[in-house]
Protein backbone atom coordinates (compact mmCIF):
# COMPACT_ATOMS: atom_id res chain seq x y z
CA UNK A 1 0.00 0.00 0.00
CA UNK A 2 1.34 3.41 -0.94
CA UNK A 3 1.72 6.03 1.73
CA UNK A 4 1.94 9.77 1.33
CA UNK A 5 3.39 11.81 4.16
CA UNK A 6 2.89 15.58 4.09
CA UNK A 7 4.71 17.80 6.52
CA UNK A 8 3.00 21.12 7.02
CA UNK A 9 3.36 24.05 9.36
CA UNK A 10 -0.43 24.15 9.82
CA UNK A 11 -1.64 20.53 9.79
CA UNK A 12 -5.18 21.35 10.93
CA UNK A 13 -5.66 23.78 8.04
CA UNK A 14 -4.25 21.26 5.58
CA UNK A 15 -6.51 18.53 6.95
CA UNK A 16 -9.55 20.78 6.58
CA UNK A 17 -8.50 21.74 3.04
CA UNK A 18 -8.14 18.09 2.00
CA UNK A 19 -11.41 17.06 3.64
CA UNK A 20 -13.28 19.88 1.90
CA UNK A 21 -11.73 19.01 -1.46
CA UNK A 22 -12.69 15.36 -1.02
CA UNK A 23 -16.22 16.32 0.04
CA UNK A 24 -16.64 18.47 -3.07
CA UNK A 25 -15.39 15.64 -5.27
CA UNK A 26 -17.72 13.13 -3.63
CA UNK A 27 -20.65 15.54 -4.08
CA UNK A 28 -19.74 15.96 -7.75
CA UNK A 29 -19.59 12.19 -8.27
CA UNK A 30 -22.94 11.70 -6.52
CA UNK A 31 -24.48 14.38 -8.73
CA UNK A 32 -23.11 12.64 -11.82
CA UNK A 33 -24.58 9.33 -10.67
CA UNK A 34 -27.95 10.99 -10.02
CA UNK A 35 -27.99 12.56 -13.49
CA UNK A 36 -27.04 9.25 -15.09
CA UNK A 37 -29.84 7.48 -13.23
CA UNK A 38 -32.29 10.14 -14.47
CA UNK A 39 -31.12 9.65 -18.06
CA UNK A 40 -31.53 5.88 -17.74
CA UNK A 41 -35.08 6.31 -16.39
CA UNK A 42 -35.92 8.65 -19.29
CA UNK A 43 -34.57 6.11 -21.78
CA UNK A 44 -36.49 3.25 -20.17
CA UNK A 45 -39.69 5.30 -20.17
CA UNK A 46 -39.26 6.56 -23.73
CA UNK A 47 -38.60 3.10 -25.18
CA UNK A 48 -40.73 1.13 -22.70
CA UNK A 49 -37.78 -1.16 -22.04
CA UNK A 50 -35.67 -1.82 -18.98
CA UNK A 51 -31.92 -1.48 -19.19
CA UNK A 52 -31.58 -5.21 -18.57
CA UNK A 53 -33.91 -5.98 -21.48
CA UNK A 54 -32.07 -3.53 -23.73
CA UNK A 55 -28.70 -5.10 -22.90
CA UNK A 56 -30.02 -8.63 -23.43
CA UNK A 57 -31.51 -7.72 -26.81
CA UNK A 58 -28.43 -5.74 -27.85
CA UNK A 59 -26.07 -8.59 -26.95
CA UNK A 60 -28.25 -10.98 -28.97
CA UNK A 61 -28.11 -8.64 -31.99
CA UNK A 62 -31.84 -7.99 -31.76
CA UNK A 63 -31.27 -4.22 -31.72
CA UNK A 64 -29.27 -2.38 -34.33
GROMACS .gro file of C-alpha atoms in nm:
model
   64
    1UNK     CA    1   0.000   0.000   0.000
    2UNK     CA    2   0.134   0.341  -0.094
    3UNK     CA    3   0.172   0.603   0.173
    4UNK     CA    4   0.194   0.977   0.133
    5UNK     CA    5   0.339   1.181   0.416
    6UNK     CA    6   0.289   1.558   0.409
    7UNK     CA    7   0.471   1.780   0.652
    8UNK     CA    8   0.300   2.112   0.702
    9UNK     CA    9   0.336   2.405   0.936
   10UNK     CA   10  -0.043   2.415   0.982
   11UNK     CA   11  -0.164   2.053   0.979
   12UNK     CA   12  -0.518   2.135   1.093
   13UNK     CA   13  -0.566   2.378   0.804
   14UNK     CA   14  -0.425   2.126   0.558
   15UNK     CA   15  -0.651   1.853   0.695
   16UNK     CA   16  -0.955   2.078   0.658
   17UNK     CA   17  -0.850   2.174   0.304
   18UNK     CA   18  -0.814   1.809   0.200
   19UNK     CA   19  -1.141   1.706   0.364
   20UNK     CA   20  -1.328   1.988   0.190
   21UNK     CA   21  -1.173   1.901  -0.146
   22UNK     CA   22  -1.269   1.536  -0.102
   23UNK     CA   23  -1.622   1.632   0.004
   24UNK     CA   24  -1.664   1.847  -0.307
   25UNK     CA   25  -1.539   1.564  -0.527
   26UNK     CA   26  -1.772   1.313  -0.363
   27UNK     CA   27  -2.065   1.554  -0.408
   28UNK     CA   28  -1.974   1.596  -0.775
   29UNK     CA   29  -1.959   1.219  -0.827
   30UNK     CA   30  -2.294   1.170  -0.652
   31UNK     CA   31  -2.448   1.438  -0.873
   32UNK     CA   32  -2.311   1.264  -1.182
   33UNK     CA   33  -2.458   0.933  -1.067
   34UNK     CA   34  -2.795   1.099  -1.002
   35UNK     CA   35  -2.799   1.256  -1.349
   36UNK     CA   36  -2.704   0.925  -1.509
   37UNK     CA   37  -2.984   0.748  -1.323
   38UNK     CA   38  -3.229   1.014  -1.447
   39UNK     CA   39  -3.112   0.965  -1.806
   40UNK     CA   40  -3.153   0.588  -1.774
   41UNK     CA   41  -3.508   0.631  -1.639
   42UNK     CA   42  -3.592   0.865  -1.929
   43UNK     CA   43  -3.457   0.611  -2.178
   44UNK     CA   44  -3.649   0.325  -2.017
   45UNK     CA   45  -3.969   0.530  -2.017
   46UNK     CA   46  -3.926   0.656  -2.373
   47UNK     CA   47  -3.860   0.310  -2.518
   48UNK     CA   48  -4.073   0.113  -2.270
   49UNK     CA   49  -3.778  -0.116  -2.204
   50UNK     CA   50  -3.567  -0.182  -1.898
   51UNK     CA   51  -3.192  -0.148  -1.919
   52UNK     CA   52  -3.158  -0.521  -1.857
   53UNK     CA   53  -3.391  -0.598  -2.148
   54UNK     CA   54  -3.207  -0.353  -2.373
   55UNK     CA   55  -2.870  -0.510  -2.290
   56UNK     CA   56  -3.002  -0.863  -2.343
   57UNK     CA   57  -3.151  -0.772  -2.681
   58UNK     CA   58  -2.843  -0.574  -2.785
   59UNK     CA   59  -2.607  -0.859  -2.695
   60UNK     CA   60  -2.825  -1.098  -2.897
   61UNK     CA   61  -2.811  -0.864  -3.199
   62UNK     CA   62  -3.184  -0.799  -3.176
   63UNK     CA   63  -3.127  -0.422  -3.172
   64UNK     CA   64  -2.927  -0.238  -3.433
   0.00000   0.00000   0.00000
